[in-house]
Amino acid sequence: MSLNRELETLKQEIAELKEKLNKKEQLLHALYKKQEGICTYNNILSTDEIVRYSRQMIMPDITVTGQETLKNSKVLIVGIGGLGCPAALYLASAGIGEITIIDYDAVELSNLHRQVLHSENDIGTPKVDSAFKKLERLNGNIKIIPIIDHVNSTTINRLLKATKYDVIIDGSDNVATRYLLNDACVLNNIPLVSGSALQMEGQLTVYHYKDGPCYRCIFPIPPPPQTVTNCGDGGVLGPVTGVIGVLQALETIKILIHSPFVLSKRFLIFDGIASTFQNIKLKQRNIKCEVCGDAPTITSLIDYEQFCGSSAHDKVTDINIVKPEQEIEILCFNKLRDDTLVVDVRPELEFKMCCLPKTLNYSYTKIMDNIGDFIKFLDVNTTQLSKNVLVLCRRGNDSQKVVKIVQSHLINHNINLYNVKGGLHAFSKQVDTTFPCY
Amino acid sequence: MKITIQFGGGVHLLFGNIKLHEIDLPDREKHWTIGDLLLWMTDNLLQERPELFLQDKSVRPGILVIVNDTDWELLGCADYVIQPKDTIGFISTLHGG
């Protein structure tokens, strides 16, 4: 207990010191700003700005005119996660005049391997606040606008009505938001820099740029929800989101300075395993497209969660499909687990990462491939004394499906399956917090 | 006829976890279209859950079909006549970030 108290006191002290530091930094910042005015040798940029951006400005691709354009540009970044963080980092560094970041989510420990603007002491705080602090410290010459909010038709309409953005960056993590941003960009005539990543692969393109296609031209129908994997289930490597996020910043700059080679009508596929970039030639705008076609049927934003049949976030929605008598509570599970067969149905790689002692692993996918083999496994591993089997997984969803489906095949086997309610997440919260709640 | 089939964005999970397949389509009088190839793949390569690959006799929404680095929509979709040494890719779009 005293260790806990010590931890708390220290945390409190650090928070107070940070607050103090923050105030001092703001003061310093304000003084700096007062000190620097417009450079007498250039009408738009300050002396510091000229030095700061000189390495990019002296290139014929940017020039001083390009830098002035960047300074006068407004970019909206939707999602400040694995893609949004590196994109924002490089755009702020490059001197984009106004960057708005919007996200509703809070920083979690499992974000830090790829969401490089957030750090350990930001856990639990809004991602937007954490990113704002870092970006502001990085470049005091520009304006960062933090917005903690869900991205939906209402909030996007409000944002786009108030500000004329030059580019929108899609750094979101779900299908519904991707369609929403596409339609919003088409209806407001703003190019959309779209990036995505999963596991070791990334994808990148610019939608609705000049005569190029929009997202709906290429994907008029949303994918079936069961075919969509999120980063929490499929995993993703930090450098892979990093590559795509940084390239999103690059395409944004290219759009702003009117580069003739913007990644429109093309689709870039990055394979982090093979270290290859594949550049796919896409079609032009589809004149029959529902939103950007010649006779559009979508003329205002719709309900995108309904359209896609999935939520506008990448969190798992818990299910409830087994009868109460087929479930046991986590505390009860903890008492029984030493003397009962516990089958952990998570994927093998997750089981190897962390598991409870004396539990056996038999993955959900393997069970569904061949239920007969799983029943043989249960027959071998249950004892004469106990024919009860406790089925366990990460959150208690796959285990419910196993109980529901397999129990109906067990009529002559005298074996009873029970779902461990809430799974290992519940175990970590209620029994032992040192079990990783990943 | 020898061609290469490439999977991306997780589609390989339905095809024995292999991303690149060098295949030899049986010789026949009639030419091979991608439409024919889809059926051949379903019978000979696909290992699980066909509904996650095909829908209404074409690929399911969210999969890009690519012929030698070009979207098949620029080449006639399922009617494209496959040529020897073509590389045909099936890439699922990703949504994570």
Coordinates of C-alpha atoms in Angstrom, one line a residue:
Chain A
M1 CA 0.0 0.0 0.0
S2 CA 2.8 2.5 0.9
L3 CA 4.3 1.9 -2.5
N4 CA 1.0 2.9 -4.0
R5 CA 0.8 6.0 -1.9
E6 CA 4.4 6.9 -2.9
L7 CA 3.5 6.5 -6.6
E8 CA 0.4 8.7 -6.2
T9 CA 2.3 11.4 -4.4
L10 CA 5.0 11.4 -7.0
K11 CA 2.5 11.5 -9.9
Q12 CA 0.8 14.5 -8.2
E13 CA 4.1 16.3 -7.8
I14 CA 5.1 15.7 -11.4
A15 CA 1.7 16.9 -12.6
E16 CA 2.1 20.2 -10.6
L17 CA 5.6 20.7 -11.9
K18 CA 4.5 20.1 -15.4
E19 CA 1.7 22.6 -15.1
K20 CA 4.3 25.2 -13.8
L21 CA 6.6 24.3 -16.7
N22 CA 3.8 24.7 -19.1
K23 CA 2.9 28.2 -17.9
K24 CA 6.6 29.3 -18.1
E25 CA 6.9 27.9 -21.6
Q26 CA 3.8 29.7 -22.7
L27 CA 5.2 32.9 -21.4
L28 CA 8.5 32.3 -23.2
H29 CA 6.6 31.6 -26.3
A30 CA 4.6 34.8 -26.1
L31 CA 7.9 36.8 -25.6
Y32 CA 9.5 35.1 -28.6
K33 CA 6.5 36.0 -30.8
K34 CA 6.6 39.6 -29.7
Q35 CA 10.3 39.8 -30.5
E36 CA 9.9 38.4 -34.1
G37 CA 8.1 40.5 -36.6
I38 CA 7.9 40.5 -40.4
C39 CA 11.4 40.4 -41.9
T40 CA 12.3 43.7 -43.6
Y41 CA 13.8 41.6 -46.3
N42 CA 10.6 39.6 -47.1
N43 CA 7.0 40.8 -47.0
I44 CA 5.3 37.6 -45.8
L45 CA 7.8 35.5 -43.8
S46 CA 9.6 36.5 -40.6
T47 CA 13.4 36.3 -40.2
D48 CA 13.1 33.1 -38.2
E49 CA 10.7 31.6 -40.7
I50 CA 13.1 32.2 -43.5
V51 CA 15.9 30.5 -41.7
R52 CA 13.7 27.7 -40.3
Y53 CA 12.3 26.7 -43.7
S54 CA 15.3 27.6 -45.8
R55 CA 16.3 24.0 -46.5
Q56 CA 13.0 23.3 -48.2
M57 CA 12.5 26.7 -49.7
I58 CA 15.7 26.8 -51.6
M59 CA 14.5 23.8 -53.6
P60 CA 12.9 24.6 -57.0
D61 CA 10.0 22.3 -56.0
I62 CA 9.0 24.6 -53.1
T63 CA 10.5 28.1 -53.4
V64 CA 9.6 31.0 -51.3
T65 CA 6.2 31.3 -53.0
G66 CA 5.5 27.7 -52.1
Q67 CA 6.4 28.4 -48.5
E68 CA 4.1 31.4 -48.4
T69 CA 1.4 29.2 -49.8
L70 CA 2.0 26.6 -47.0
K71 CA 1.8 29.4 -44.4
N72 CA -1.5 30.5 -45.7
S73 CA -2.9 26.9 -45.9
K74 CA -5.5 25.2 -43.7
V75 CA -5.4 21.4 -43.3
L76 CA -7.8 19.2 -41.3
I77 CA -6.5 16.0 -39.9
V78 CA -9.2 13.5 -38.9
G79 CA -7.8 11.0 -36.3
I80 CA -4.6 11.7 -34.5
G81 CA -3.5 8.0 -34.2
G82 CA -1.0 5.9 -36.1
L83 CA -1.5 7.9 -39.4
G84 CA -2.5 11.3 -38.0
C85 CA 0.5 11.6 -35.6
P86 CA 3.3 11.3 -38.2
A87 CA 1.3 13.3 -40.8
A88 CA 0.7 16.1 -38.2
L89 CA 4.3 16.0 -37.1
Y90 CA 5.7 16.6 -40.6
L91 CA 3.0 19.2 -41.6
A92 CA 3.6 21.2 -38.5
S93 CA 7.4 21.0 -39.1
A94 CA 6.9 22.1 -42.7
G95 CA 5.1 25.3 -41.6
I96 CA 1.5 24.7 -42.7
G97 CA -0.2 27.8 -41.3
E98 CA -3.2 26.2 -39.7
I99 CA -3.7 22.6 -38.7
T100 CA -6.9 21.4 -37.1
I101 CA -6.8 18.0 -35.4
I102 CA -10.0 16.1 -34.4
D103 CA -10.3 12.9 -32.5
Y104 CA -12.6 11.8 -29.6
D105 CA -10.3 9.1 -28.2
A106 CA -8.0 9.0 -25.2
V107 CA -4.4 7.8 -25.2
E108 CA -3.9 4.1 -24.2
L109 CA -0.7 2.2 -23.5
S110 CA -1.3 0.0 -26.5
N111 CA -1.2 3.1 -28.8
L112 CA 2.3 4.2 -28.0
H113 CA 4.2 1.8 -30.3
R114 CA 2.8 3.7 -33.4
Q115 CA 1.1 6.9 -32.3
V116 CA 4.3 8.8 -31.9
L117 CA 3.1 12.1 -30.6
H118 CA 1.7 10.6 -27.4
S119 CA 3.9 9.6 -24.5
E120 CA 3.6 7.6 -21.3
N121 CA 2.4 10.5 -19.2
D122 CA -0.4 11.2 -21.6
I123 CA -2.2 7.9 -21.0
G124 CA -5.9 8.6 -20.2
T125 CA -5.8 12.2 -21.6
P126 CA -7.5 13.1 -24.9
K127 CA -5.2 12.3 -27.9
V128 CA -6.0 15.7 -29.3
D129 CA -4.6 17.4 -26.2
S130 CA -1.5 15.3 -26.1
A131 CA -0.8 16.0 -29.8
F132 CA -1.6 19.7 -29.4
K133 CA 1.0 20.0 -26.7
K134 CA 3.7 18.3 -28.8
L135 CA 3.0 20.2 -32.0
E136 CA 2.8 23.5 -30.3
R137 CA 6.2 23.0 -28.8
L138 CA 7.5 21.9 -32.1
N139 CA 6.5 24.9 -34.1
G140 CA 5.3 28.2 -32.5
N141 CA 4.9 29.9 -35.9
I142 CA 1.8 28.0 -36.8
K143 CA -1.7 27.7 -35.4
I144 CA -2.9 24.3 -34.1
I145 CA -6.6 23.9 -33.4
P146 CA -7.5 20.9 -31.2
I147 CA -11.0 19.5 -31.3
I148 CA -12.1 16.7 -29.0
D149 CA -15.1 15.3 -30.7
H150 CA -16.6 12.4 -32.6
V151 CA -16.4 12.7 -36.3
N152 CA -19.9 12.4 -37.8
S153 CA -22.1 14.2 -40.3
T154 CA -23.0 16.9 -37.8
T155 CA -19.5 17.7 -36.6
I156 CA -18.0 17.6 -40.1
N157 CA -20.7 19.8 -41.5
R158 CA -20.1 22.3 -38.7
L159 CA -16.3 22.3 -39.2
L160 CA -16.5 22.7 -43.0
K161 CA -19.0 25.5 -42.7
A162 CA -16.8 27.5 -40.4
T163 CA -13.5 27.0 -42.2
K164 CA -12.4 26.5 -45.8
Y165 CA -9.8 23.7 -45.6
D166 CA -7.4 23.3 -48.5
V167 CA -6.9 19.6 -47.8
I168 CA -8.4 16.9 -45.5
I169 CA -6.3 14.0 -44.2
D170 CA -8.1 10.8 -43.5
G171 CA -6.3 9.2 -40.6
S172 CA -9.3 7.3 -39.3
D173 CA -9.6 3.7 -38.5
N174 CA -13.1 2.6 -39.8
V175 CA -15.1 2.3 -42.9
A176 CA -18.0 4.6 -41.9
T177 CA -15.7 7.5 -41.3
R178 CA -13.9 6.9 -44.6
Y179 CA -17.2 7.2 -46.6
L180 CA -18.3 10.2 -44.5
L181 CA -15.0 12.1 -45.2
N182 CA -15.2 11.2 -48.9
D183 CA -18.7 12.6 -49.3
A184 CA -17.9 15.7 -47.3
C185 CA -14.8 16.3 -49.4
V186 CA -16.7 15.9 -52.7
L187 CA -19.6 18.1 -51.5
N188 CA -17.3 20.8 -50.4
N189 CA -14.7 20.3 -53.2
I190 CA -11.7 19.5 -51.0
P191 CA -9.0 17.0 -51.9
L192 CA -8.9 14.0 -49.5
V193 CA -5.6 12.4 -48.7
S194 CA -6.5 8.9 -47.7
G195 CA -4.2 6.5 -45.9
S196 CA -4.7 3.2 -44.1
A197 CA -2.6 0.4 -42.6
L198 CA -2.9 -3.0 -41.1
Q199 CA -0.2 -5.5 -40.0
M200 CA 2.7 -5.0 -42.4
E201 CA 0.8 -3.3 -45.3
G202 CA -0.2 0.2 -46.0
Q203 CA -2.3 1.9 -48.7
L204 CA -2.4 5.5 -49.9
T205 CA -4.2 7.6 -52.5
V206 CA -5.7 11.1 -53.0
Y207 CA -9.4 11.2 -53.7
H208 CA -11.4 13.9 -55.4
Y209 CA -8.5 15.8 -56.8
K210 CA -9.1 17.5 -60.2
D211 CA -10.6 14.9 -62.5
G212 CA -9.5 12.0 -60.4
P213 CA -12.0 9.5 -58.8
C214 CA -13.4 9.7 -55.3
Y215 CA -13.6 6.8 -52.8
R216 CA -17.1 5.9 -54.0
C217 CA -16.0 5.8 -57.7
I218 CA -13.6 3.0 -56.7
F219 CA -15.6 1.4 -53.9
P220 CA -19.3 2.2 -54.5
I221 CA -20.4 -0.5 -52.0
P222 CA -19.0 -0.8 -48.5
P223 CA -17.3 -4.1 -47.7
P224 CA -19.2 -6.7 -45.6
P225 CA -18.5 -5.8 -42.0
Q226 CA -17.1 -9.4 -41.3
T227 CA -14.3 -8.8 -43.8
V228 CA -13.0 -5.7 -42.0
T229 CA -10.2 -6.2 -39.5
N230 CA -9.1 -3.4 -37.1
C231 CA -5.7 -2.8 -35.7
G232 CA -6.8 -4.1 -32.3
D233 CA -7.5 -7.6 -33.7
G234 CA -5.1 -7.8 -36.7
G235 CA -2.2 -5.8 -35.3
V236 CA 0.0 -3.3 -37.0
L237 CA 3.6 -2.3 -36.9
G238 CA 4.5 1.3 -36.0
P239 CA 6.9 2.0 -38.9
V240 CA 4.2 0.9 -41.4
T241 CA 1.6 3.4 -40.2
G242 CA 4.6 5.8 -40.0
V243 CA 5.5 5.4 -43.7
I244 CA 1.9 5.9 -44.7
G245 CA 1.3 8.9 -42.4
V246 CA 4.5 10.6 -43.6
L247 CA 3.5 10.0 -47.2
Q248 CA 0.1 11.6 -46.4
A249 CA 2.0 14.7 -45.2
L250 CA 4.0 14.6 -48.5
E251 CA 0.9 14.4 -50.7
T252 CA -0.7 17.2 -48.7
I253 CA 2.3 19.5 -49.3
K254 CA 2.2 18.5 -53.0
I255 CA -1.4 19.4 -53.4
L256 CA -0.9 22.7 -51.6
I257 CA 2.0 23.8 -53.8
H258 CA 0.2 22.6 -57.0
S259 CA 2.6 19.8 -57.9
P260 CA 1.7 18.1 -61.2
F261 CA 2.4 14.7 -59.7
V262 CA -0.1 14.3 -56.9
L263 CA -1.1 10.6 -56.2
S264 CA -4.5 10.9 -57.8
K265 CA -5.9 8.3 -60.2
R266 CA -3.2 6.1 -58.6
F267 CA -3.2 3.8 -55.6
L268 CA 0.0 3.1 -53.7
I269 CA 0.4 -0.2 -51.9
F270 CA 3.3 -0.5 -49.4
D271 CA 4.3 -4.0 -48.5
G272 CA 6.5 -3.8 -45.4
I273 CA 7.5 -7.4 -45.6
A274 CA 8.8 -7.4 -49.2
S275 CA 9.8 -3.7 -48.9
T276 CA 8.0 -2.8 -52.1
F277 CA 5.8 0.0 -53.2
Q278 CA 3.3 -0.9 -55.9
N279 CA 1.7 1.9 -57.9
I280 CA -1.7 1.0 -59.3
K281 CA -3.3 2.9 -62.2
L282 CA -6.9 3.7 -61.2
K283 CA -9.7 4.9 -63.4
Q284 CA -10.9 8.5 -63.8
R285 CA -13.9 9.9 -62.0
N286 CA -17.0 7.7 -62.6
I287 CA -19.6 9.9 -64.3
K288 CA -22.2 7.7 -62.7
C289 CA -20.8 8.0 -59.2
E290 CA -23.5 8.6 -56.6
V291 CA -21.7 11.5 -55.0
C292 CA -19.2 12.9 -57.6
G293 CA -20.9 11.8 -60.8
D294 CA -22.7 14.1 -63.3
A295 CA -26.1 13.4 -61.7
P296 CA -25.3 12.8 -58.0
T297 CA -28.0 11.2 -55.8
I298 CA -26.1 12.0 -52.6
T299 CA -26.2 15.8 -52.2
S300 CA -25.8 16.0 -48.4
L301 CA -24.2 13.9 -45.8
I302 CA -26.1 10.7 -44.8
D303 CA -26.0 8.2 -41.9
Y304 CA -22.7 6.4 -42.5
E305 CA -23.0 3.9 -39.7
Q306 CA -26.2 2.7 -41.2
F307 CA -24.8 2.8 -44.8
C308 CA -21.8 0.7 -43.8
G309 CA -23.6 -1.5 -41.3
S310 CA -20.7 -0.9 -38.8
S311 CA -19.8 1.7 -36.2
A312 CA -17.7 4.8 -36.8
H313 CA -14.9 3.6 -34.4
D314 CA -12.7 0.5 -34.2
K315 CA -13.6 -0.6 -30.7
V316 CA -15.2 -4.0 -30.3
T317 CA -18.9 -4.1 -29.6
D318 CA -19.6 -6.8 -27.0
I319 CA -22.2 -9.5 -27.8
N320 CA -24.6 -11.4 -25.6
I321 CA -25.7 -14.6 -27.1
V322 CA -25.6 -17.3 -24.4
K323 CA -28.1 -18.1 -21.7
P324 CA -27.3 -16.9 -18.2
E325 CA -27.0 -20.5 -17.0
Q326 CA -24.2 -21.1 -19.6
E327 CA -22.0 -18.3 -18.1
I328 CA -19.9 -17.9 -15.0
E329 CA -18.8 -14.6 -13.5
I330 CA -15.0 -13.9 -13.4
L331 CA -14.7 -14.2 -9.6
C332 CA -16.4 -17.6 -9.6
F333 CA -14.1 -18.6 -12.5
N334 CA -11.1 -17.7 -10.4
K335 CA -12.2 -20.1 -7.7
L336 CA -12.9 -22.9 -10.1
R337 CA -10.1 -22.6 -12.6
D338 CA -7.6 -24.8 -10.7
D339 CA -9.8 -27.9 -10.8
T340 CA -11.6 -27.4 -14.0
L341 CA -10.6 -27.7 -17.7
V342 CA -10.1 -24.1 -19.0
V343 CA -9.9 -23.7 -22.8
D344 CA -8.5 -20.4 -24.0
V345 CA -9.9 -19.9 -27.6
R346 CA -7.7 -16.9 -28.5
P347 CA -5.4 -17.1 -31.5
E348 CA -2.2 -19.1 -30.7
L349 CA 0.0 -16.0 -31.0
E350 CA -2.0 -14.1 -28.4
F351 CA -2.0 -17.1 -26.1
K352 CA 1.8 -17.3 -26.4
M353 CA 2.0 -13.6 -25.5
C354 CA 0.3 -14.1 -22.1
C355 CA -1.9 -16.8 -20.6
L356 CA -3.3 -18.1 -17.3
P357 CA -1.4 -21.1 -15.9
K358 CA -2.9 -24.6 -16.6
T359 CA -5.2 -23.3 -19.4
L360 CA -5.2 -25.1 -22.8
N361 CA -5.2 -23.2 -26.0
Y362 CA -7.5 -24.2 -28.9
S363 CA -8.2 -21.2 -31.1
Y364 CA -11.7 -20.1 -32.2
T365 CA -10.7 -20.4 -35.9
K366 CA -9.4 -23.9 -35.4
I367 CA -12.6 -24.9 -33.6
M368 CA -14.8 -23.5 -36.3
D369 CA -12.7 -25.3 -39.0
N370 CA -13.4 -28.7 -37.5
I371 CA -15.8 -28.9 -34.5
G372 CA -15.5 -32.7 -34.5
D373 CA -11.8 -32.5 -33.7
F374 CA -12.5 -30.0 -30.9
I375 CA -15.0 -32.4 -29.3
K376 CA -12.4 -35.2 -29.4
F377 CA -10.0 -32.8 -27.7
L378 CA -12.7 -32.1 -25.0
D379 CA -13.3 -35.9 -24.5
V380 CA -9.6 -36.5 -24.0
N381 CA -9.0 -33.6 -21.6
T382 CA -12.1 -33.7 -19.4
T383 CA -11.9 -36.1 -16.4
Q384 CA -14.4 -38.6 -15.0
L385 CA -14.8 -36.3 -12.0
S386 CA -15.6 -33.1 -13.9
K387 CA -17.2 -32.8 -17.3
N388 CA -17.3 -29.0 -17.0
V389 CA -15.3 -26.9 -19.4
L390 CA -14.7 -23.1 -18.9
V391 CA -14.3 -21.3 -22.2
L392 CA -12.1 -18.2 -22.1
C393 CA -11.0 -15.5 -24.6
R394 CA -9.8 -11.9 -24.6
R395 CA -13.1 -10.1 -24.0
G396 CA -15.7 -12.9 -23.7
N397 CA -17.2 -12.6 -27.2
D398 CA -15.5 -15.5 -29.2
S399 CA -15.9 -17.7 -26.1
Q400 CA -19.7 -17.1 -26.2
K401 CA -19.8 -18.1 -29.9
V402 CA -17.9 -21.3 -29.0
V403 CA -20.3 -22.2 -26.2
K404 CA -23.3 -21.5 -28.2
I405 CA -22.2 -23.4 -31.3
V406 CA -20.3 -26.3 -29.8
Q407 CA -22.8 -27.1 -27.0
S408 CA -25.4 -28.0 -29.6
H409 CA -23.0 -30.7 -30.9
L410 CA -22.4 -32.2 -27.4
I411 CA -25.8 -33.9 -26.8
N412 CA -24.4 -37.4 -26.2
H413 CA -21.1 -36.3 -24.6
N414 CA -22.2 -35.3 -21.1
I415 CA -19.9 -32.3 -21.4
N416 CA -21.0 -28.8 -20.2
L417 CA -19.4 -25.7 -21.7
Y418 CA -19.5 -22.4 -19.8
N419 CA -18.6 -19.0 -21.1
V420 CA -16.3 -17.0 -18.8
K421 CA -18.0 -13.7 -18.8
G422 CA -15.9 -10.7 -19.8
G423 CA -12.9 -12.9 -20.6
L424 CA -9.4 -12.0 -19.7
H425 CA -10.2 -8.3 -19.7
A426 CA -12.5 -8.9 -16.7
F427 CA -9.8 -11.1 -15.1
S428 CA -7.3 -8.3 -15.4
K429 CA -9.8 -5.7 -14.0
Q430 CA -11.3 -7.7 -11.2
V431 CA -8.8 -10.5 -10.2
D432 CA -5.3 -9.5 -11.1
T433 CA -4.3 -6.2 -12.6
T434 CA -0.9 -7.6 -13.6
F435 CA -2.5 -9.7 -16.3
P436 CA -2.0 -7.6 -19.4
C437 CA -5.3 -6.0 -20.5
Y438 CA -4.2 -5.6 -24.1
Chain B
M1 CA -0.8 -20.7 -69.6
K2 CA 1.4 -19.5 -66.8
I3 CA 0.3 -16.5 -64.7
T4 CA 1.0 -15.0 -61.3
I5 CA -1.7 -14.4 -58.7
Q6 CA -1.0 -11.9 -56.0
F7 CA -3.0 -11.3 -52.8
G8 CA -2.9 -8.3 -50.5
G9 CA -4.7 -6.6 -47.6
G10 CA -5.5 -10.0 -46.0
V11 CA -7.1 -11.8 -49.0
H12 CA -4.2 -14.4 -48.8
L13 CA -5.7 -15.7 -45.5
L14 CA -8.4 -17.3 -47.7
F15 CA -5.8 -18.9 -50.0
G16 CA -3.7 -20.9 -47.6
N17 CA -1.8 -17.9 -46.3
I18 CA 0.3 -17.6 -49.4
K19 CA 0.6 -14.1 -51.0
L20 CA 2.1 -15.1 -54.3
H21 CA 0.9 -18.0 -56.4
E22 CA 2.6 -19.1 -59.7
I23 CA -0.2 -21.0 -61.5
D24 CA -0.6 -22.8 -64.7
L25 CA -4.1 -22.5 -66.2
P26 CA -5.1 -25.7 -68.1
D27 CA -4.8 -25.3 -71.9
R28 CA -8.1 -25.0 -73.7
E29 CA -9.6 -23.8 -77.0
K30 CA -11.5 -20.9 -75.5
H31 CA -9.6 -18.0 -74.0
W32 CA -9.4 -17.4 -70.3
T33 CA -11.2 -14.3 -68.9
I34 CA -10.8 -13.1 -65.3
G35 CA -14.4 -14.2 -64.9
D36 CA -13.3 -17.8 -65.7
L37 CA -10.3 -17.4 -63.5
L38 CA -12.5 -16.4 -60.5
L39 CA -14.4 -19.7 -60.9
W40 CA -11.1 -21.7 -61.4
M41 CA -9.7 -20.1 -58.2
T42 CA -12.8 -20.9 -56.2
D43 CA -12.4 -24.6 -57.2
N44 CA -8.7 -24.9 -57.1
L45 CA -7.1 -22.3 -54.8
L46 CA -9.7 -21.0 -52.3
Q47 CA -9.4 -22.8 -49.0
E48 CA -12.1 -21.3 -46.9
R49 CA -15.2 -19.1 -46.7
P50 CA -15.9 -18.3 -50.4
E51 CA -18.3 -15.6 -49.4
L52 CA -15.4 -13.5 -48.1
F53 CA -13.9 -13.5 -51.7
L54 CA -16.9 -13.8 -54.1
Q55 CA -20.3 -12.2 -54.2
D56 CA -22.8 -12.3 -57.0
K57 CA -20.2 -14.1 -59.3
S58 CA -17.7 -11.2 -58.9
V59 CA -15.2 -10.3 -56.2
R60 CA -16.9 -8.9 -53.0
P61 CA -17.0 -5.2 -52.4
G62 CA -13.8 -3.8 -51.0
I63 CA -11.4 -5.9 -53.2
L64 CA -9.5 -4.2 -56.0
V65 CA -8.6 -6.4 -58.9
I66 CA -5.4 -5.4 -60.5
V67 CA -4.0 -6.6 -63.9
N68 CA -0.3 -5.9 -64.2
D69 CA -0.6 -2.7 -62.1
T70 CA -3.8 -1.5 -63.6
D71 CA -7.3 -1.5 -62.1
W72 CA -9.3 -4.2 -64.0
E73 CA -12.1 -1.6 -64.5
L74 CA -9.9 0.1 -67.1
L75 CA -9.5 -3.3 -68.9
G76 CA -13.1 -4.6 -69.0
C77 CA -13.4 -6.2 -65.6
A78 CA -14.4 -9.9 -65.7
D79 CA -14.3 -9.9 -69.5
Y80 CA -10.6 -9.1 -69.7
V81 CA -8.8 -11.8 -71.6
I82 CA -5.8 -13.1 -69.7
Q83 CA -2.5 -13.2 -71.4
P84 CA 0.5 -15.4 -70.6
K85 CA 2.7 -14.1 -67.8
D86 CA 0.0 -11.7 -66.6
T87 CA 0.1 -10.8 -62.9
I88 CA -3.4 -10.6 -61.4
G89 CA -3.7 -9.1 -58.0
F90 CA -6.6 -9.2 -55.5
I91 CA -6.1 -6.5 -52.9
S92 CA -8.5 -5.9 -50.0
T93 CA -8.7 -2.3 -48.9
L94 CA -7.5 -1.6 -45.4
H95 CA -9.3 0.7 -43.0
G96 CA -7.0 0.7 -39.9
G97 CA -4.9 3.6 -38.7

